[in-house]
Amino acid sequence: MAEPVQEGTEVLPASVSLKEEEEEEKSPCKEEEEEDEEDLPHAEFLDIFEEGLARIVQDPLLCDLPIQVTLEEINSQVALEYGQAMTVRVCKDDGEVMPIVVVQNATVLDLKKAIRRFMELKQQREGGVKHISWRYVWRTFHLIFDGEKLEDDKMKLKE
């Protein structure tokens, strides 16, 4: 005979309980797979990561980025695509043009910090001068736009 069922409870078919038991049996395999992933040597893990990163950089939106891309560079590129950032082209005295990405409401200080990050990444990739005294750089050289020195670090770039 069937037992009466109280309100708010469900009677589950026997197949459901079997599925739960099967899942419990499979879970130790999942744990072993996770342990195997954790046992990868660092060098192999880096190789796998770099392969995945290379595939990501092949995306049409990110194809302008270097192979050894940083998270900050990816975020900047995405912000550019969404209109949340802008590219400021900084021309050095020697004629080199540096494309610097800053947020839309950036200040002169934000631009200086972005130039510093750009130069540090460039030197890491190319191998160059180990240390730059940025205090000396900003005392000796100036950022100029339309003949006007950008001396106030708090001034917005859009101004």
PDB file of C-alpha atoms in Angstrom, residues 13-150:
ATOM      1  CA  PRO A  13      11.703   7.878  -7.808  1.00  0.00           C
ATOM      2  CA  ALA A  14      14.324   5.233  -7.069  1.00  0.00           C
ATOM      3  CA  SER A  15      16.360   6.292 -10.124  1.00  0.00           C
ATOM      4  CA  VAL A  16      17.212   9.624  -8.472  1.00  0.00           C
ATOM      5  CA  SER A  17      18.855   7.981  -5.485  1.00  0.00           C
ATOM      6  CA  LEU A  18      20.910   5.775  -7.828  1.00  0.00           C
ATOM      7  CA  LYS A  19      22.169   8.837  -9.712  1.00  0.00           C
ATOM      8  CA  GLU A  20      23.296  10.423  -6.455  1.00  0.00           C
ATOM      9  CA  GLU A  21      25.236   7.267  -5.557  1.00  0.00           C
ATOM     10  CA  GLU A  22      26.880   7.241  -9.008  1.00  0.00           C
ATOM     11  CA  GLU A  23      27.941  10.887  -8.583  1.00  0.00           C
ATOM     12  CA  GLU A  24      29.452  10.075  -5.208  1.00  0.00           C
ATOM     13  CA  GLU A  25      31.452   7.269  -6.813  1.00  0.00           C
ATOM     14  CA  LYS A  26      32.725   9.599  -9.572  1.00  0.00           C
ATOM     15  CA  SER A  27      33.782  12.414  -7.222  1.00  0.00           C
ATOM     16  CA  PRO A  28      37.029  10.721  -6.079  1.00  0.00           C
ATOM     17  CA  CYS A  29      38.151  10.715  -9.739  1.00  0.00           C
ATOM     18  CA  LYS A  30      37.519  14.455  -9.926  1.00  0.00           C
ATOM     19  CA  GLU A  31      39.610  14.978  -6.806  1.00  0.00           C
ATOM     20  CA  GLU A  32      42.438  12.934  -8.352  1.00  0.00           C
ATOM     21  CA  GLU A  33      42.295  15.068 -11.521  1.00  0.00           C
ATOM     22  CA  GLU A  34      42.530  18.247  -9.433  1.00  0.00           C
ATOM     23  CA  GLU A  35      45.504  16.812  -7.563  1.00  0.00           C
ATOM     24  CA  ASP A  36      47.175  15.956 -10.890  1.00  0.00           C
ATOM     25  CA  GLU A  37      46.693  19.541 -12.031  1.00  0.00           C
ATOM     26  CA  GLU A  38      48.302  20.780  -8.823  1.00  0.00           C
ATOM     27  CA  ASP A  39      51.267  18.436  -9.329  1.00  0.00           C
ATOM     28  CA  LEU A  40      52.262  20.050 -12.648  1.00  0.00           C
ATOM     29  CA  PRO A  41      55.781  21.444 -12.568  1.00  0.00           C
ATOM     30  CA  HIS A  42      55.938  25.227 -12.690  1.00  0.00           C
ATOM     31  CA  ALA A  43      57.578  25.263 -16.128  1.00  0.00           C
ATOM     32  CA  GLU A  44      54.832  23.103 -17.657  1.00  0.00           C
ATOM     33  CA  PHE A  45      52.146  25.238 -16.065  1.00  0.00           C
ATOM     34  CA  LEU A  46      53.753  28.371 -17.539  1.00  0.00           C
ATOM     35  CA  ASP A  47      53.880  26.745 -20.978  1.00  0.00           C
ATOM     36  CA  ILE A  48      50.173  25.890 -20.796  1.00  0.00           C
ATOM     37  CA  PHE A  49      49.356  29.398 -19.600  1.00  0.00           C
ATOM     38  CA  GLU A  50      51.405  31.043 -22.363  1.00  0.00           C
ATOM     39  CA  GLU A  51      49.715  28.873 -25.018  1.00  0.00           C
ATOM     40  CA  GLY A  52      46.301  29.955 -23.743  1.00  0.00           C
ATOM     41  CA  LEU A  53      47.403  33.572 -23.598  1.00  0.00           C
ATOM     42  CA  ALA A  54      48.712  33.379 -27.169  1.00  0.00           C
ATOM     43  CA  ARG A  55      45.275  32.131 -28.283  1.00  0.00           C
ATOM     44  CA  ILE A  56      43.573  35.002 -26.459  1.00  0.00           C
ATOM     45  CA  VAL A  57      45.872  37.584 -28.038  1.00  0.00           C
ATOM     46  CA  GLN A  58      44.895  36.285 -31.503  1.00  0.00           C
ATOM     47  CA  ASP A  59      41.435  37.784 -30.923  1.00  0.00           C
ATOM     48  CA  PRO A  60      40.854  40.689 -33.372  1.00  0.00           C
ATOM     49  CA  LEU A  61      40.337  43.122 -30.483  1.00  0.00           C
ATOM     50  CA  LEU A  62      43.616  42.146 -28.806  1.00  0.00           C
ATOM     51  CA  CYS A  63      45.832  41.432 -31.822  1.00  0.00           C
ATOM     52  CA  ASP A  64      47.773  44.705 -31.370  1.00  0.00           C
ATOM     53  CA  LEU A  65      49.165  43.535 -28.035  1.00  0.00           C
ATOM     54  CA  PRO A  66      52.600  41.929 -27.632  1.00  0.00           C
ATOM     55  CA  ILE A  67      52.975  38.181 -27.009  1.00  0.00           C
ATOM     56  CA  GLN A  68      54.144  38.732 -23.410  1.00  0.00           C
ATOM     57  CA  VAL A  69      51.050  40.740 -22.588  1.00  0.00           C
ATOM     58  CA  THR A  70      50.119  41.786 -19.054  1.00  0.00           C
ATOM     59  CA  LEU A  71      46.665  41.850 -17.506  1.00  0.00           C
ATOM     60  CA  GLU A  72      46.865  45.646 -17.355  1.00  0.00           C
ATOM     61  CA  GLU A  73      47.460  45.827 -21.115  1.00  0.00           C
ATOM     62  CA  ILE A  74      44.475  43.568 -21.807  1.00  0.00           C
ATOM     63  CA  ASN A  75      42.255  45.642 -19.515  1.00  0.00           C
ATOM     64  CA  SER A  76      43.426  48.846 -21.217  1.00  0.00           C
ATOM     65  CA  GLN A  77      42.674  47.461 -24.666  1.00  0.00           C
ATOM     66  CA  VAL A  78      39.203  46.336 -23.591  1.00  0.00           C
ATOM     67  CA  ALA A  79      38.549  49.760 -22.023  1.00  0.00           C
ATOM     68  CA  LEU A  80      39.570  51.378 -25.321  1.00  0.00           C
ATOM     69  CA  GLU A  81      37.103  49.212 -27.217  1.00  0.00           C
ATOM     70  CA  TYR A  82      34.282  50.155 -24.833  1.00  0.00           C
ATOM     71  CA  GLY A  83      35.133  53.869 -25.004  1.00  0.00           C
ATOM     72  CA  GLN A  84      36.175  54.024 -21.351  1.00  0.00           C
ATOM     73  CA  ALA A  85      39.771  54.986 -22.195  1.00  0.00           C
ATOM     74  CA  MET A  86      41.695  56.992 -24.756  1.00  0.00           C
ATOM     75  CA  THR A  87      45.102  56.760 -26.385  1.00  0.00           C
ATOM     76  CA  VAL A  88      47.461  59.685 -25.879  1.00  0.00           C
ATOM     77  CA  ARG A  89      50.358  59.726 -28.310  1.00  0.00           C
ATOM     78  CA  VAL A  90      53.417  61.068 -26.511  1.00  0.00           C
ATOM     79  CA  CYS A  91      56.241  62.214 -28.795  1.00  0.00           C
ATOM     80  CA  LYS A  92      59.739  62.142 -27.347  1.00  0.00           C
ATOM     81  CA  ASP A  93      62.515  64.531 -28.419  1.00  0.00           C
ATOM     82  CA  ASP A  94      64.164  61.753 -30.422  1.00  0.00           C
ATOM     83  CA  GLY A  95      60.996  61.328 -32.527  1.00  0.00           C
ATOM     84  CA  GLU A  96      59.753  58.129 -30.894  1.00  0.00           C
ATOM     85  CA  VAL A  97      55.972  58.056 -30.440  1.00  0.00           C
ATOM     86  CA  MET A  98      54.590  56.218 -27.411  1.00  0.00           C
ATOM     87  CA  PRO A  99      50.895  55.245 -27.493  1.00  0.00           C
ATOM     88  CA  ILE A 100      49.787  55.651 -23.875  1.00  0.00           C
ATOM     89  CA  VAL A 101      46.329  54.438 -22.816  1.00  0.00           C
ATOM     90  CA  VAL A 102      44.598  56.333 -19.994  1.00  0.00           C
ATOM     91  CA  VAL A 103      41.004  56.475 -18.747  1.00  0.00           C
ATOM     92  CA  GLN A 104      38.719  59.183 -20.124  1.00  0.00           C
ATOM     93  CA  ASN A 105      38.824  61.352 -16.994  1.00  0.00           C
ATOM     94  CA  ALA A 106      42.602  60.985 -16.439  1.00  0.00           C
ATOM     95  CA  THR A 107      44.748  63.718 -14.930  1.00  0.00           C
ATOM     96  CA  VAL A 108      48.271  64.776 -15.862  1.00  0.00           C
ATOM     97  CA  LEU A 109      49.540  62.654 -12.950  1.00  0.00           C
ATOM     98  CA  ASP A 110      47.695  59.607 -14.352  1.00  0.00           C
ATOM     99  CA  LEU A 111      49.400  60.222 -17.701  1.00  0.00           C
ATOM    100  CA  LYS A 112      52.812  60.426 -16.033  1.00  0.00           C
ATOM    101  CA  LYS A 113      52.184  57.128 -14.225  1.00  0.00           C
ATOM    102  CA  ALA A 114      51.033  55.498 -17.465  1.00  0.00           C
ATOM    103  CA  ILE A 115      54.194  56.713 -19.238  1.00  0.00           C
ATOM    104  CA  ARG A 116      56.260  55.228 -16.423  1.00  0.00           C
ATOM    105  CA  ARG A 117      54.488  51.833 -16.709  1.00  0.00           C
ATOM    106  CA  PHE A 118      54.860  51.900 -20.502  1.00  0.00           C
ATOM    107  CA  MET A 119      58.600  52.561 -20.275  1.00  0.00           C
ATOM    108  CA  GLU A 120      59.151  49.927 -17.569  1.00  0.00           C
ATOM    109  CA  LEU A 121      57.359  47.274 -19.644  1.00  0.00           C
ATOM    110  CA  LYS A 122      59.289  48.292 -22.740  1.00  0.00           C
ATOM    111  CA  GLN A 123      62.611  47.991 -20.903  1.00  0.00           C
ATOM    112  CA  GLN A 124      61.688  44.608 -19.449  1.00  0.00           C
ATOM    113  CA  ARG A 125      60.874  43.286 -22.908  1.00  0.00           C
ATOM    114  CA  GLU A 126      63.821  44.822 -24.737  1.00  0.00           C
ATOM    115  CA  GLY A 127      66.339  44.748 -21.922  1.00  0.00           C
ATOM    116  CA  GLY A 128      67.774  48.144 -21.229  1.00  0.00           C
ATOM    117  CA  VAL A 129      68.444  50.561 -18.418  1.00  0.00           C
ATOM    118  CA  LYS A 130      67.578  48.910 -15.106  1.00  0.00           C
ATOM    119  CA  HIS A 131      66.546  52.029 -13.208  1.00  0.00           C
ATOM    120  CA  ILE A 132      65.150  55.409 -14.226  1.00  0.00           C
ATOM    121  CA  SER A 133      64.879  58.274 -11.783  1.00  0.00           C
ATOM    122  CA  TRP A 134      61.409  59.525 -12.594  1.00  0.00           C
ATOM    123  CA  ARG A 135      61.822  62.443 -10.208  1.00  0.00           C
ATOM    124  CA  TYR A 136      64.766  63.571 -12.361  1.00  0.00           C
ATOM    125  CA  VAL A 137      62.817  62.967 -15.582  1.00  0.00           C
ATOM    126  CA  TRP A 138      59.843  65.127 -14.537  1.00  0.00           C
ATOM    127  CA  ARG A 139      62.107  67.901 -13.177  1.00  0.00           C
ATOM    128  CA  THR A 140      64.174  67.972 -16.359  1.00  0.00           C
ATOM    129  CA  PHE A 141      61.567  67.280 -19.072  1.00  0.00           C
ATOM    130  CA  HIS A 142      58.001  68.509 -19.425  1.00  0.00           C
ATOM    131  CA  LEU A 143      54.813  67.309 -21.022  1.00  0.00           C
ATOM    132  CA  ILE A 144      53.653  69.929 -23.520  1.00  0.00           C
ATOM    133  CA  PHE A 145      50.346  70.136 -25.378  1.00  0.00           C
ATOM    134  CA  ASP A 146      49.751  72.877 -28.008  1.00  0.00           C
ATOM    135  CA  GLY A 147      52.731  74.837 -26.654  1.00  0.00           C
ATOM    136  CA  GLU A 148      51.405  74.770 -23.071  1.00  0.00           C
ATOM    137  CA  LYS A 149      53.332  72.978 -20.303  1.00  0.00           C
ATOM    138  CA  LEU A 150      51.251  70.512 -18.346  1.00  0.00           C
TER     139      LEU A 150
END
